[in-house]
Amino acid sequence: MIVRPREQVFTQSGLAVTALLLPVFAVLYWLTIPTGTWHIVALAKLIAVVVIARFVVIYHRANIAISPTGVRESGYTGLRREIRMEEIESVLLISLYRGATVDTEEQLFVIGKDGSTLLRMRARYWAHEDILRVVDAIEAPATIISTPQTLDEFRREHSRLLFWFERRPQRSRA
């Protein structure tokens, strides 16, 4: 079974990058064409296009593949990780409040034998149905907490599952 990130994430990111870079390069061209130094802007634009193209390729390769032997994650950074089924202790599915709002975000934590997070899926990147498919496909005890929690509440009980910067309340505004 293979699950892929939401296409909406790619679309929103593409629109944000376009909205940022289009006016910047338009102004740079407008300022440099009369002086004849537009070649530098064209080179910078080419570099930006190459970097963006690389991220597009990485995004389209991002997935989580689950087989009877384990889980393979190809992440947004381009790195790939293999997790053997024997390394997985349990699965935790929970809804966390997003910041200081009443909106919640479903998150899935695949927990290793040492209590650390082996895999984390957030509903902002992954479809709800795909998260549930991963819960079903991993043959480990699953805990589903249906009552939403704040990040502070979750931090008190499960701080080891969070990223290092989320463990510090003053630095985390998820």
GROMACS .gro file of C-alpha atoms in nm:
model
  174
    1MET     CA    1   0.000   0.000   0.000
    2ILE     CA    2   0.130   0.347  -0.091
    3VAL     CA    3  -0.012   0.678   0.030
    4ARG     CA    4   0.083   1.017  -0.110
    5PRO     CA    5   0.053   1.369   0.034
    6ARG     CA    6  -0.247   1.586  -0.048
    7GLU     CA    7  -0.226   1.756  -0.386
    8GLN     CA    8  -0.359   2.069  -0.216
    9VAL     CA    9  -0.025   2.110  -0.034
   10PHE     CA   10   0.157   2.126  -0.368
   11THR     CA   11  -0.093   2.371  -0.516
   12GLN     CA   12  -0.083   2.606  -0.217
   13SER     CA   13   0.297   2.598  -0.204
   14GLY     CA   14   0.319   2.668  -0.577
   15LEU     CA   15   0.084   2.964  -0.550
   16ALA     CA   16   0.278   3.107  -0.255
   17VAL     CA   17   0.613   3.078  -0.434
   18THR     CA   18   0.468   3.233  -0.750
   19ALA     CA   19   0.311   3.518  -0.554
   20LEU     CA   20   0.647   3.586  -0.391
   21LEU     CA   21   0.885   3.550  -0.683
   22LEU     CA   22   0.685   3.693  -0.974
   23PRO     CA   23   0.671   4.053  -0.846
   24VAL     CA   24   1.029   4.039  -0.716
   25PHE     CA   25   1.170   3.933  -1.052
   26ALA     CA   26   0.941   4.175  -1.238
   27VAL     CA   27   1.079   4.466  -1.035
   28LEU     CA   28   1.437   4.344  -1.072
   29TYR     CA   29   1.399   4.321  -1.449
   30TRP     CA   30   1.235   4.663  -1.458
   31LEU     CA   31   1.530   4.811  -1.267
   32THR     CA   32   1.810   4.630  -1.453
   33ILE     CA   33   1.700   4.621  -1.820
   34PRO     CA   34   1.769   4.993  -1.874
   35THR     CA   35   2.119   4.959  -1.727
   36GLY     CA   36   2.200   4.638  -1.917
   37THR     CA   37   2.262   4.431  -1.602
   38TRP     CA   38   1.955   4.212  -1.644
   39HIS     CA   39   2.178   3.908  -1.709
   40ILE     CA   40   2.244   3.881  -1.336
   41VAL     CA   41   1.869   3.876  -1.268
   42ALA     CA   42   1.821   3.613  -1.539
   43LEU     CA   43   2.090   3.397  -1.376
   44ALA     CA   44   1.927   3.436  -1.032
   45LYS     CA   45   1.591   3.345  -1.185
   46LEU     CA   46   1.742   3.037  -1.350
   47ILE     CA   47   1.888   2.925  -1.017
   48ALA     CA   48   1.550   2.979  -0.849
   49VAL     CA   49   1.374   2.776  -1.120
   50VAL     CA   50   1.623   2.489  -1.080
   51VAL     CA   51   1.576   2.486  -0.702
   52ILE     CA   52   1.197   2.495  -0.738
   53ALA     CA   53   1.207   2.215  -0.997
   54ARG     CA   54   1.409   2.005  -0.752
   55PHE     CA   55   1.146   2.057  -0.482
   56VAL     CA   56   0.871   1.965  -0.729
   57VAL     CA   57   1.047   1.635  -0.801
   58ILE     CA   58   1.096   1.567  -0.429
   59TYR     CA   59   0.730   1.645  -0.358
   60HIS     CA   60   0.608   1.406  -0.626
   61ARG     CA   61   0.833   1.132  -0.490
   62ALA     CA   62   0.710   1.181  -0.131
   63ASN     CA   63   0.507   0.885  -0.007
   64ILE     CA   64   0.466   0.628   0.262
   65ALA     CA   65   0.475   0.267   0.147
   66ILE     CA   66   0.367  -0.011   0.380
   67SER     CA   67   0.447  -0.375   0.320
   68PRO     CA   68   0.426  -0.680   0.546
   69THR     CA   69   0.795  -0.633   0.633
   70GLY     CA   70   0.791  -0.264   0.715
   71VAL     CA   71   0.726   0.099   0.636
   72ARG     CA   72   0.926   0.306   0.388
   73GLU     CA   73   0.896   0.683   0.413
   74SER     CA   74   1.012   0.909   0.132
   75GLY     CA   75   0.982   1.249   0.294
   76TYR     CA   76   0.964   1.611   0.184
   77THR     CA   77   1.336   1.652   0.245
   78GLY     CA   78   1.415   1.387  -0.014
   79LEU     CA   79   1.542   1.145   0.250
   80ARG     CA   80   1.415   0.789   0.263
   81ARG     CA   81   1.375   0.585   0.579
   82GLU     CA   82   1.302   0.220   0.629
   83ILE     CA   83   1.119   0.107   0.943
   84ARG     CA   84   1.093  -0.265   1.005
   85MET     CA   85   0.766  -0.389   1.155
   86GLU     CA   86   0.961  -0.540   1.446
   87GLU     CA   87   1.073  -0.187   1.546
   88ILE     CA   88   0.713  -0.065   1.588
   89GLU     CA   89   0.564  -0.082   1.938
   90SER     CA   90   0.231   0.097   1.885
   91VAL     CA   91   0.036   0.358   1.692
   92LEU     CA   92  -0.127   0.670   1.839
   93LEU     CA   93  -0.396   0.866   1.653
   94ILE     CA   94  -0.500   1.194   1.813
   95SER     CA   95  -0.655   1.530   1.726
   96LEU     CA   96  -0.464   1.834   1.845
   97TYR     CA   97  -0.589   2.191   1.850
   98ARG     CA   98  -0.408   2.413   1.601
   99GLY     CA   99  -0.258   2.701   1.797
  100ALA     CA  100  -0.510   2.912   1.987
  101THR     CA  101  -0.804   2.818   1.764
  102VAL     CA  102  -1.088   2.570   1.786
  103ASP     CA  103  -0.964   2.399   1.467
  104THR     CA  104  -0.819   2.056   1.519
  105GLU     CA  105  -0.564   1.858   1.324
  106GLU     CA  106  -0.544   1.484   1.326
  107GLN     CA  107  -0.197   1.342   1.384
  108LEU     CA  108  -0.066   0.989   1.367
  109PHE     CA  109   0.241   0.879   1.562
  110VAL     CA  110   0.407   0.546   1.491
  111ILE     CA  111   0.597   0.471   1.811
  112GLY     CA  112   0.909   0.257   1.837
  113LYS     CA  113   1.011   0.012   2.105
  114ASP     CA  114   1.222   0.284   2.270
  115GLY     CA  115   0.922   0.520   2.292
  116SER     CA  116   1.039   0.754   2.017
  117THR     CA  117   0.845   0.863   1.709
  118LEU     CA  118   0.937   0.657   1.405
  119LEU     CA  119   0.681   0.816   1.174
  120ARG     CA  120   0.449   1.114   1.208
  121MET     CA  121   0.162   1.203   0.978
  122ARG     CA  122  -0.030   1.530   1.003
  123ALA     CA  123  -0.369   1.587   0.845
  124ARG     CA  124  -0.249   1.914   0.693
  125TYR     CA  125  -0.027   1.706   0.460
  126TRP     CA  126  -0.204   1.370   0.445
  127ALA     CA  127  -0.570   1.286   0.375
  128HIS     CA  128  -0.778   1.151   0.664
  129GLU     CA  129  -0.853   0.833   0.470
  130ASP     CA  130  -0.482   0.773   0.408
  131ILE     CA  131  -0.401   0.818   0.777
  132LEU     CA  132  -0.667   0.559   0.864
  133ARG     CA  133  -0.530   0.323   0.596
  134VAL     CA  134  -0.185   0.347   0.759
  135VAL     CA  135  -0.334   0.274   1.104
  136ASP     CA  136  -0.503  -0.036   0.961
  137ALA     CA  137  -0.198  -0.153   0.766
  138ILE     CA  138   0.047  -0.138   1.057
  139GLU     CA  139   0.001  -0.448   1.264
  140ALA     CA  140   0.065  -0.292   1.603
  141PRO     CA  141  -0.166  -0.194   1.889
  142ALA     CA  142  -0.345   0.129   1.801
  143THR     CA  143  -0.463   0.390   2.049
  144ILE     CA  144  -0.718   0.636   1.916
  145ILE     CA  145  -0.786   0.939   2.133
  146SER     CA  146  -1.107   1.097   2.007
  147THR     CA  147  -1.113   1.397   2.243
  148PRO     CA  148  -0.899   1.679   2.099
  149GLN     CA  149  -0.610   1.800   2.314
  150THR     CA  150  -0.407   2.118   2.321
  151LEU     CA  151  -0.039   2.093   2.246
  152ASP     CA  152   0.034   2.168   2.613
  153GLU     CA  153  -0.182   1.876   2.728
  154PHE     CA  154  -0.021   1.645   2.475
  155ARG     CA  155   0.325   1.770   2.571
  156ARG     CA  156   0.265   1.679   2.938
  157GLU     CA  157   0.177   1.318   2.855
  158HIS     CA  158   0.372   1.244   2.536
  159SER     CA  159   0.655   1.497   2.508
  160ARG     CA  160   0.894   1.233   2.372
  161LEU     CA  161   0.681   1.198   2.060
  162LEU     CA  162   0.718   1.563   1.964
  163PHE     CA  163   0.995   1.733   1.769
  164TRP     CA  164   1.262   1.891   1.989
  165PHE     CA  165   1.133   2.244   1.928
  166GLU     CA  166   0.774   2.145   2.016
  167ARG     CA  167   0.886   2.024   2.358
  168ARG     CA  168   0.963   2.382   2.463
  169PRO     CA  169   0.637   2.576   2.507
  170GLN     CA  170   0.796   2.920   2.462
  171ARG     CA  171   0.940   2.826   2.121
  172SER     CA  172   0.649   2.628   1.980
  173ARG     CA  173   0.346   2.787   1.817
  174ALA     CA  174   0.204   2.498   1.612
   0.00000   0.00000   0.00000
